[in-house]
PDB file of C-alpha atoms in Angstrom:
ATOM      1  CA  PRO Q   1       0.385  -4.935 -12.879  1.00 50.00           C
ATOM      2  CA  ASN Q   2       1.873  -5.498 -16.287  1.00 60.00           C
ATOM      3  CA  LEU Q   3       5.305  -4.188 -15.277  1.00 68.00           C
ATOM      4  CA  ILE Q   4       7.444  -6.338 -13.064  1.00 67.00           C
ATOM      5  CA  PHE Q   5      10.689  -4.992 -11.794  1.00 65.00           C
ATOM      6  CA  PRO Q   6      13.682  -6.698 -10.209  1.00 63.00           C
ATOM      7  CA  GLY Q   7      13.028  -7.074  -6.510  1.00 64.00           C
ATOM      8  CA  ASP Q   8       9.260  -6.717  -6.871  1.00 66.00           C
ATOM      9  CA  MET Q   9       7.133  -9.106  -4.759  1.00 65.00           C
ATOM     10  CA  ILE Q  10       4.770 -11.376  -6.632  1.00 66.00           C
ATOM     11  CA  ILE Q  11       1.858 -12.762  -4.540  1.00 65.00           C
ATOM     12  CA  VAL Q  12       0.663 -16.236  -5.531  1.00 65.00           C
ATOM     13  CA  PRO Q  13      -2.847 -16.953  -4.294  1.00 64.00           C
ATOM     14  CA  ASP Q  14      -2.873 -19.894  -1.887  1.00 59.00           C
ATOM     15  CA  GLY Q  15       0.979 -19.846  -1.982  1.00 59.00           C
ATOM     16  CA  GLN Q  16       3.120 -20.493   1.061  1.00 54.00           C
ATOM     17  CA  PRO Q  17       5.456 -17.971   2.559  1.00 54.00           C
ATOM     18  CA  ILE Q  18       9.178 -18.550   1.968  1.00 50.00           C
ATOM     19  CA  PRO Q  19      10.836 -19.807   5.169  1.00 47.00           C
ATOM     20  CA  ARG Q  20      12.865 -17.091   6.974  1.00 46.00           C
ATOM     21  CA  ALA Q  21      16.563 -17.040   6.370  1.00 41.00           C
ATOM     22  CA  PRO Q  22      18.849 -17.768   9.301  1.00 41.00           C
ATOM     23  CA  ALA Q  23      20.008 -14.751  11.335  1.00 43.00           C
ATOM     24  CA  GLY Q  24      22.552 -12.656   9.473  1.00 41.00           C
ATOM     25  CA  ALA Q  25      21.320 -13.742   6.035  1.00 38.00           C
ATOM     26  CA  GLY Q  26      18.882 -11.854   3.818  1.00 38.00           C
ATOM     27  CA  PRO Q  27      16.775  -8.805   4.799  1.00 41.00           C
ATOM     28  CA  SER Q  28      17.157  -7.789   8.422  1.00 38.00           C
ATOM     29  CA  SER Q  29      14.942  -6.204  10.940  1.00 40.00           C
ATOM     30  CA  SER Q  30      16.724  -2.956  10.170  1.00 42.00           C
ATOM     31  CA  LEU Q  31      15.104  -2.940   6.765  1.00 43.00           C
ATOM     32  CA  ALA Q  32      12.066  -1.071   8.007  1.00 41.00           C
ATOM     33  CA  GLY Q  33      14.298   1.585   9.612  1.00 43.00           C
ATOM     34  CA  SER Q  34      15.998   2.226   6.304  1.00 45.00           C
ATOM     35  CA  VAL Q  35      12.829   3.719   4.724  1.00 51.00           C
ATOM     36  CA  GLY Q  36      12.292   6.553   7.226  1.00 62.00           C
ATOM     37  CA  LYS Q  37       8.868   7.623   8.458  1.00 87.00           C
ATOM     38  CA  LEU Q  38       5.916   7.781   6.155  1.00 92.00           C
ATOM     39  CA  LEU Q  39       2.916  10.065   6.378  1.00 91.00           C
ATOM     40  CA  TRP Q  40      -0.310   8.388   7.584  1.00 90.00           C
ATOM     41  CA  PRO Q  41      -2.273   7.928   4.334  1.00 93.00           C
ATOM     42  CA  THR Q  42      -5.731   9.134   5.388  1.00 88.00           C
ATOM     43  CA  SER Q  43      -7.463  11.045   8.186  1.00 86.00           C
ATOM     44  CA  ALA Q  44      -8.873   7.881   9.717  1.00 77.00           C
ATOM     45  CA  LYS Q  45      -6.754   5.671  11.968  1.00 78.00           C
ATOM     46  CA  ASN Q  46      -9.292   2.928  12.594  1.00 77.00           C
ATOM     47  CA  ILE Q  47      -7.437  -0.295  11.656  1.00 76.00           C
ATOM     48  CA  THR Q  48      -9.933  -3.095  10.954  1.00 76.00           C
ATOM     49  CA  GLN Q  49      -7.355  -5.600   9.768  1.00 71.00           C
ATOM     50  CA  GLY Q  50      -3.658  -5.419  10.585  1.00 66.00           C
ATOM     51  CA  TYR Q  51      -0.494  -6.757   8.902  1.00 71.00           C
ATOM     52  CA  SER Q  52       0.054 -10.532   9.031  1.00 74.00           C
ATOM     53  CA  VAL Q  53       1.480 -13.369   6.907  1.00 73.00           C
ATOM     54  CA  SER Q  54      -1.908 -13.618   5.090  1.00 69.00           C
ATOM     55  CA  HIS Q  55      -2.587  -9.910   4.949  1.00 79.00           C
ATOM     56  CA  ARG Q  56       0.421  -7.787   3.884  1.00 79.00           C
ATOM     57  CA  GLY Q  57      -0.935  -4.395   4.704  1.00 82.00           C
ATOM     58  CA  LEU Q  58      -3.345  -2.383   6.866  1.00 83.00           C
ATOM     59  CA  ASP Q  59      -7.122  -1.948   6.263  1.00 84.00           C
ATOM     60  CA  ILE Q  60      -7.947   1.528   7.544  1.00 81.00           C
ATOM     61  CA  ALA Q  61     -11.705   2.072   7.791  1.00 83.00           C
ATOM     62  CA  ASN Q  62     -13.778   5.147   7.641  1.00 74.00           C
ATOM     63  CA  GLY Q  63     -17.550   5.582   7.376  1.00 70.00           C
ATOM     64  CA  GLY Q  64     -17.181   8.389   4.887  1.00 77.00           C
ATOM     65  CA  ARG Q  65     -14.941   8.748   1.812  1.00 82.00           C
ATOM     66  CA  PRO Q  66     -12.062  10.922   3.052  1.00 88.00           C
ATOM     67  CA  PRO Q  67      -9.029  11.723   0.933  1.00 93.00           C
ATOM     68  CA  ILE Q  68      -6.093   9.449   0.591  1.00 93.00           C
ATOM     69  CA  TYR Q  69      -2.638  11.088   0.784  1.00 95.00           C
ATOM     70  CA  ALA Q  70       0.688  10.015  -0.749  1.00 96.00           C
ATOM     71  CA  ALA Q  71       2.737   8.730   2.187  1.00 95.00           C
ATOM     72  CA  HIS Q  72       5.997   9.767   0.431  1.00 94.00           C
ATOM     73  CA  ASP Q  73       7.365  11.441  -2.659  1.00 95.00           C
ATOM     74  CA  GLY Q  74       7.589   9.292  -5.771  1.00 96.00           C
ATOM     75  CA  THR Q  75       6.301   8.312  -9.186  1.00 96.00           C
ATOM     76  CA  VAL Q  76       2.932   6.633  -9.740  1.00 97.00           C
ATOM     77  CA  ILE Q  77       3.797   3.347 -11.444  1.00 95.00           C
ATOM     78  CA  PHE Q  78       0.176   2.188 -11.560  1.00 95.00           C
ATOM     79  CA  SER Q  79      -3.162   3.920 -11.325  1.00 96.00           C
ATOM     80  CA  GLY Q  80      -6.261   2.018 -12.467  1.00 95.00           C
ATOM     81  CA  THR Q  81      -8.365  -1.003 -11.590  1.00 92.00           C
ATOM     82  CA  ASP Q  82      -6.411  -4.110 -10.511  1.00 89.00           C
ATOM     83  CA  GLY Q  83      -8.728  -7.079 -10.003  1.00 86.00           C
ATOM     84  CA  ALA Q  84      -9.449  -7.882  -6.329  1.00 85.00           C
ATOM     85  CA  TRP Q  85      -7.722  -4.649  -5.302  1.00 84.00           C
ATOM     86  CA  GLY Q  86     -10.344  -2.531  -7.174  1.00 88.00           C
ATOM     87  CA  ARG Q  87      -9.181   0.993  -7.942  1.00 93.00           C
ATOM     88  CA  THR Q  88      -5.520   1.094  -6.965  1.00 95.00           C
ATOM     89  CA  ILE Q  89      -2.511   3.356  -6.959  1.00 97.00           C
ATOM     90  CA  VAL Q  90       1.081   2.182  -6.546  1.00 96.00           C
ATOM     91  CA  ILE Q  91       3.821   4.792  -5.880  1.00 96.00           C
ATOM     92  CA  ARG Q  92       7.510   4.069  -6.154  1.00 95.00           C
ATOM     93  CA  ALA Q  93      10.229   6.146  -4.557  1.00 92.00           C
ATOM     94  CA  SER Q  94      13.884   6.330  -5.734  1.00 86.00           C
ATOM     95  CA  ASN Q  95      15.073   4.382  -2.615  1.00 87.00           C
ATOM     96  CA  GLY Q  96      13.322   1.034  -3.522  1.00 85.00           C
ATOM     97  CA  LEU Q  97      10.279   1.855  -1.424  1.00 90.00           C
ATOM     98  CA  SER Q  98       6.774   1.423  -2.927  1.00 93.00           C
ATOM     99  CA  THR Q  99       3.351   1.827  -1.465  1.00 95.00           C
ATOM    100  CA  ARG Q 100      -0.040   0.462  -2.542  1.00 94.00           C
ATOM    101  CA  TYR Q 101      -3.339   2.230  -1.930  1.00 95.00           C
ATOM    102  CA  ALA Q 102      -6.288  -0.014  -2.820  1.00 92.00           C
ATOM    103  CA  HIS Q 103     -10.142  -0.186  -2.833  1.00 91.00           C
ATOM    104  CA  ASN Q 104     -10.327   3.498  -3.731  1.00 92.00           C
ATOM    105  CA  SER Q 105     -13.600   5.038  -4.846  1.00 91.00           C
ATOM    106  CA  GLU Q 106     -11.708   7.513  -7.074  1.00 95.00           C
ATOM    107  CA  ASN Q 107      -8.097   7.858  -8.227  1.00 97.00           C
ATOM    108  CA  TYR Q 108      -6.899  11.442  -8.821  1.00 97.00           C
ATOM    109  CA  VAL Q 109      -3.422  10.651 -10.229  1.00 97.00           C
ATOM    110  CA  LYS Q 110      -2.246   8.905 -13.380  1.00 97.00           C
ATOM    111  CA  THR Q 111       0.517   6.376 -14.152  1.00 96.00           C
ATOM    112  CA  GLY Q 112       3.837   8.180 -14.690  1.00 96.00           C
ATOM    113  CA  GLN Q 113       2.851  11.223 -12.628  1.00 97.00           C
ATOM    114  CA  LYS Q 114       5.216  12.526  -9.936  1.00 97.00           C
ATOM    115  CA  VAL Q 115       3.593  13.020  -6.505  1.00 97.00           C
ATOM    116  CA  LYS Q 116       4.627  14.705  -3.282  1.00 97.00           C
ATOM    117  CA  ARG Q 117       4.243  13.489   0.260  1.00 95.00           C
ATOM    118  CA  GLY Q 118       0.871  14.701   1.558  1.00 95.00           C
ATOM    119  CA  GLN Q 119      -0.653  15.195  -1.895  1.00 97.00           C
ATOM    120  CA  THR Q 120      -4.242  14.024  -2.229  1.00 97.00           C
ATOM    121  CA  ILE Q 121      -4.128  11.000  -4.625  1.00 97.00           C
ATOM    122  CA  ALA Q 122      -7.452   9.324  -4.207  1.00 96.00           C
ATOM    123  CA  LYS Q 123     -10.619   8.918  -2.123  1.00 94.00           C
ATOM    124  CA  VAL Q 124     -11.375   5.971   0.249  1.00 90.00           C
ATOM    125  CA  GLY Q 125     -13.810   3.419  -1.184  1.00 87.00           C
ATOM    126  CA  ASN Q 126     -14.854  -0.189  -1.347  1.00 87.00           C
ATOM    127  CA  THR Q 127     -14.006  -1.264  -4.903  1.00 84.00           C
ATOM    128  CA  GLY Q 128     -12.654  -4.736  -5.674  1.00 82.00           C
ATOM    129  CA  ASN Q 129     -13.140  -7.655  -3.301  1.00 83.00           C
ATOM    130  CA  VAL Q 130     -14.275  -6.046  -0.065  1.00 78.00           C
ATOM    131  CA  ARG Q 131     -15.990  -8.172   2.521  1.00 67.00           C
ATOM    132  CA  GLY Q 132     -17.515  -7.935   5.995  1.00 58.00           C
ATOM    133  CA  ARG Q 133     -16.604  -5.322   8.559  1.00 55.00           C
ATOM    134  CA  THR Q 134     -13.974  -3.575   6.442  1.00 58.00           C
ATOM    135  CA  GLY Q 135     -16.666  -1.733   4.301  1.00 74.00           C
ATOM    136  CA  LEU Q 136     -15.322   1.597   3.126  1.00 84.00           C
ATOM    137  CA  HIS Q 137     -11.593   1.411   3.735  1.00 87.00           C
ATOM    138  CA  LEU Q 138      -8.095   1.949   2.423  1.00 87.00           C
ATOM    139  CA  HIS Q 139      -5.810  -1.090   2.026  1.00 90.00           C
ATOM    140  CA  PHE Q 140      -2.316   0.322   2.520  1.00 92.00           C
ATOM    141  CA  SER Q 141       0.773  -1.797   1.809  1.00 93.00           C
ATOM    142  CA  VAL Q 142       4.506  -0.884   1.994  1.00 92.00           C
ATOM    143  CA  TYR Q 143       7.283  -2.662   0.210  1.00 90.00           C
ATOM    144  CA  LYS Q 144      11.057  -2.151   0.426  1.00 88.00           C
ATOM    145  CA  ASN Q 145      12.927  -3.556  -2.566  1.00 87.00           C
ATOM    146  CA  GLY Q 146       9.898  -5.734  -3.266  1.00 86.00           C
ATOM    147  CA  ILE Q 147       9.621  -7.161   0.246  1.00 86.00           C
ATOM    148  CA  ALA Q 148       6.433  -6.424   2.195  1.00 87.00           C
ATOM    149  CA  ILE Q 149       7.071  -4.727   5.518  1.00 86.00           C
ATOM    150  CA  ASN Q 150       4.631  -3.932   8.286  1.00 87.00           C
ATOM    151  CA  PRO Q 151       3.409  -0.385   7.584  1.00 87.00           C
ATOM    152  CA  MET Q 152       3.161   0.321  11.328  1.00 83.00           C
ATOM    153  CA  SER Q 153       6.967   0.160  11.532  1.00 85.00           C
ATOM    154  CA  VAL Q 154       7.369   3.141   9.223  1.00 84.00           C
ATOM    155  CA  LEU Q 155       4.216   5.235   9.707  1.00 81.00           C
ATOM    156  CA  ARG Q 156       4.439   8.354  11.874  1.00 71.00           C
TER     157      ARG Q 156
END
């Protein structure tokens, strides 16, 4: 959270989304296709909260604490506790893609570590601000060049 890179998205609480650019300008719908397919990040596929303007990721619930897997190869640019996200890992790939894995009960990787697709990086939890029906879950976000994209468009 202390390192901001060109193209990173900064979320302002209670902020308003930037109006969409006219067709032909800015990021296109082909942006999601440019990242390829990512590995599903945990054994559970029970989505309790989907991607929306106010929720830039997926909440994937599980009654237990199954492992969380790296969805792609990359470098861990953050592993620690990050406010409302609780225990969090952020992985950046060389192609401008980054993924966030939040609310973990345990992180198994450290900042600066290289990880491989499918590697166990954490365990599902409920750290940080977790409310209501989400309980034990993974919050999974995907960014391409700092722009949040719907994870469902790139998960296999």
